[in-house]
Amino acid sequence: MPPKILRSPLTQALLLLTAVSLLTRYLCGNYFDISLDEGIYLNGGHRIASGQRLYLDFFAFIGPLIYWLQAILSSLFGNYLPSLRWSTSVSVGAICIGTFYLGRSVAGSSAGLVSTLIWLGVWLDLPNRMEVNHRWLSSGFNALAMGAILGAPSTSRIWNLIAGIFMGLAIFTTPSFAVCAGLIGFHFLIADRLRFLPYLLGGCTSCLTIVGILAAFDGRLRIMWMRTSFLMAAFLR
């Protein structure tokens, strides 16, 4: 039997995240892909690292987190592409966490592991598997939220709060994840109200923190709202 610390859901999640992130970075960090989207986020991160202002000095129509993260990576690693793709490697590791706990919640740990390996196999065959993209990052945040919900006891308020925080981060990466966050909140409100308030508090905390950062810089919040609202309206129509 493995040591008690290895049976902890948090330890298992961290080990899975670390292993998958390192593996995907090693196997696919140098993978060449002709992608228009990747250049958008790499260039945006480089611009912020160079002192330009998101939404004011260059165009963007989604949430700020992908640009902020790429700016940090650009500041640390310059233009070295494999290291700029750490955001995707870690996001893939996070998606594996969500996949594992979803499978485990349905049919046990073996099913969770098999589901994770199948998903990794599918991911390795994708042509855009290592592309820096806001959708990988927001999917990673969403998967971490699902891992927090499914991997911890339902009575754990702290993990429900953490799930809300991750969903708020997903929304401010890809705004359409507000639909997913709302559905989870609606389920808690109807079926499990003890989880609803911590989840709502976590989501409000992360969302209001990002709104506060944007509002602190004149014009950014208004411009971001106009552009993301237009994009969501066009998408939903």
XYZ file of C-alpha atoms in Angstrom:
237
model
C 0.000 0.000 0.000
C 1.429 3.451 -0.898
C 2.299 5.905 1.900
C -0.582 7.959 3.267
C 0.707 11.151 1.661
C 0.522 9.517 -1.792
C -3.111 8.604 -1.204
C -3.996 12.268 -0.756
C -6.009 13.660 -3.729
C -3.916 16.837 -3.629
C -0.637 14.901 -3.795
C -1.950 12.745 -6.637
C -3.066 15.825 -8.554
C 0.287 17.580 -8.104
C 2.220 14.485 -9.183
C 0.014 14.076 -12.256
C 0.317 17.766 -13.136
C 4.111 17.703 -12.781
C 4.601 14.465 -14.714
C 2.375 15.417 -17.643
C 3.716 18.968 -17.846
C 7.324 17.799 -17.983
C 6.517 14.981 -20.423
C 4.628 17.169 -22.877
C 7.247 19.909 -22.656
C 10.013 17.385 -23.374
C 8.188 15.567 -26.187
C 6.525 18.462 -27.954
C 8.141 21.727 -26.846
C 9.943 22.151 -30.170
C 7.026 20.946 -32.293
C 6.581 23.163 -35.355
C 3.037 24.223 -36.157
C 1.921 26.868 -38.646
C -0.543 28.696 -36.441
C -1.962 32.179 -36.698
C -3.379 32.125 -33.172
C -0.140 31.219 -31.411
C 1.576 34.310 -32.786
C -1.196 36.521 -31.410
C -0.551 35.477 -27.812
C 3.229 35.219 -28.105
C 3.376 38.697 -29.601
C 0.928 40.079 -27.047
C 2.945 38.677 -24.163
C 6.149 40.110 -25.652
C 4.511 43.527 -26.013
C 3.403 43.592 -22.379
C 6.868 42.462 -21.263
C 8.253 45.365 -23.319
C 6.055 47.881 -21.497
C 3.001 48.171 -23.739
C -0.515 48.125 -22.274
C -3.072 45.466 -23.038
C -6.277 46.798 -24.693
C -4.800 50.307 -24.970
C -1.591 49.918 -26.978
C -2.610 46.849 -28.970
C -5.808 45.065 -29.910
C -7.198 42.114 -27.935
C -10.717 40.735 -27.755
C -10.512 38.093 -25.017
C -9.669 38.065 -21.323
C -6.254 39.234 -20.130
C -4.874 36.141 -18.394
C -3.305 34.458 -21.428
C -1.485 37.705 -22.260
C -0.344 38.268 -18.675
C 0.956 34.707 -18.390
C 2.814 34.899 -21.699
C 4.281 38.241 -20.614
C 5.712 36.574 -17.496
C 7.157 33.721 -19.567
C 8.559 36.193 -22.092
C 10.229 38.156 -19.289
C 11.773 34.965 -17.901
C 12.770 33.152 -21.086
C 12.923 35.773 -23.816
C 11.885 34.401 -27.220
C 12.795 30.763 -26.545
C 9.679 29.072 -27.931
C 9.751 25.752 -26.006
C 9.780 27.649 -22.696
C 7.076 30.056 -23.870
C 4.925 26.964 -24.320
C 5.021 26.076 -20.618
C 1.521 27.586 -20.429
C 0.252 24.871 -22.761
C 2.212 22.049 -21.090
C 0.846 22.922 -17.657
C -2.665 23.375 -19.089
C -2.521 19.864 -20.569
C -1.432 18.541 -17.165
C -4.370 20.354 -15.574
C -6.797 18.849 -18.106
C -5.444 15.407 -17.192
C -6.313 16.112 -13.549
C -9.892 16.959 -14.447
C -10.148 13.915 -16.725
C -8.805 11.575 -14.044
C -11.187 12.742 -11.329
C -14.139 12.772 -13.691
C -13.435 9.169 -14.684
C -12.820 8.204 -11.064
C -16.117 9.718 -9.958
C -17.972 7.598 -12.516
C -16.230 4.220 -12.372
C -13.269 4.268 -9.980
C -9.567 5.092 -10.106
C -8.764 2.575 -12.854
C -11.325 4.156 -15.134
C -9.908 7.582 -14.297
C -6.399 6.488 -15.224
C -7.512 4.846 -18.468
C -9.537 7.920 -19.407
C -6.513 10.132 -18.797
C -4.233 7.952 -20.934
C -6.794 7.898 -23.750
C -7.107 11.678 -23.648
C -3.317 12.081 -23.704
C -3.144 9.765 -26.708
C -5.731 11.845 -28.542
C -3.913 15.055 -27.604
C -0.597 13.743 -28.944
C -2.248 13.262 -32.345
C -3.594 16.822 -32.564
C -1.788 19.065 -35.080
C -2.091 22.061 -32.742
C -1.216 20.156 -29.563
C 1.453 22.571 -28.321
C -0.011 25.780 -29.668
C -0.065 28.645 -27.179
C -3.770 29.471 -27.083
C -6.275 30.928 -24.651
C -8.502 27.865 -25.052
C -5.876 25.472 -23.669
C -5.367 27.747 -20.665
C -9.065 28.258 -19.918
C -9.712 24.526 -20.358
C -6.923 23.898 -17.856
C -8.515 26.233 -15.310
C -11.894 24.586 -15.900
C -10.379 21.120 -15.436
C -8.726 22.175 -12.176
C -12.121 23.390 -10.976
C -13.643 20.021 -11.830
C -10.772 18.270 -10.063
C -11.389 20.364 -6.947
C -15.105 19.566 -7.050
C -14.811 15.839 -7.786
C -11.564 14.996 -5.997
C -12.354 16.475 -2.586
C -15.155 15.660 -0.128
C -18.382 17.453 -0.989
C -18.417 18.992 2.491
C -15.029 20.687 1.979
C -15.785 24.380 1.706
C -12.201 25.307 0.891
C -12.102 23.098 -2.213
C -15.434 24.406 -3.434
C -14.068 27.922 -2.958
C -10.931 26.955 -4.916
C -13.131 25.543 -7.673
C -14.890 28.890 -7.915
C -11.539 30.695 -8.100
C -10.437 28.504 -11.012
C -13.718 29.055 -12.851
C -13.314 32.808 -12.442
C -9.831 32.531 -13.964
C -11.261 30.490 -16.848
C -13.833 33.224 -17.528
C -11.174 35.935 -17.678
C -9.190 33.803 -20.108
C -12.047 32.743 -22.408
C -15.263 34.658 -21.575
C -17.579 31.952 -22.924
C -16.624 29.796 -19.916
C -19.089 31.958 -17.994
C -21.739 29.577 -19.354
C -19.975 26.554 -17.821
C -19.426 28.393 -14.532
C -23.101 29.356 -14.417
C -24.256 25.788 -15.045
C -22.086 24.469 -12.212
C -23.397 27.183 -9.894
C -26.989 26.444 -10.908
C -26.471 22.737 -10.170
C -25.101 23.543 -6.710
C -27.969 25.954 -6.044
C -30.566 23.326 -6.915
C -28.934 20.099 -5.705
C -26.250 20.939 -3.142
C -26.608 24.383 -1.558
C -23.804 23.824 0.943
C -21.378 23.970 -1.980
C -22.983 26.945 -3.697
C -21.862 29.800 -1.436
C -18.161 28.814 -1.240
C -18.138 28.271 -5.013
C -19.795 31.640 -5.623
C -17.411 33.375 -3.208
C -14.393 31.868 -4.959
C -15.630 32.922 -8.386
C -16.405 36.454 -7.231
C -12.996 36.731 -5.545
C -10.982 35.914 -8.656
C -13.247 37.883 -11.011
C -13.324 41.009 -8.856
C -9.561 40.858 -8.327
C -8.957 40.896 -12.088
C -11.596 43.590 -12.597
C -9.851 45.669 -9.937
C -6.507 45.309 -11.701
C -8.028 46.366 -15.014
C -10.000 49.226 -13.447
C -6.823 50.578 -11.880
C -5.601 51.462 -15.369
C -7.768 54.059 -17.095
C -9.767 52.709 -19.995
C -8.759 49.063 -19.902
C -11.877 47.684 -18.241
C -14.231 49.559 -20.563
C -12.383 48.521 -23.719
C -12.099 44.883 -22.612
C -15.825 44.791 -21.840
C -16.756 46.273 -25.226
C -14.610 43.820 -27.173
C -15.481 40.651 -25.252
C -19.191 41.537 -25.265
C -19.108 42.004 -29.037
C -17.298 38.708 -29.512
C -19.695 36.759 -27.287
C -22.727 38.353 -28.983
C -21.401 37.400 -32.418
C -20.601 33.865 -31.220
C -23.979 33.269 -29.573
C -25.868 34.714 -32.523
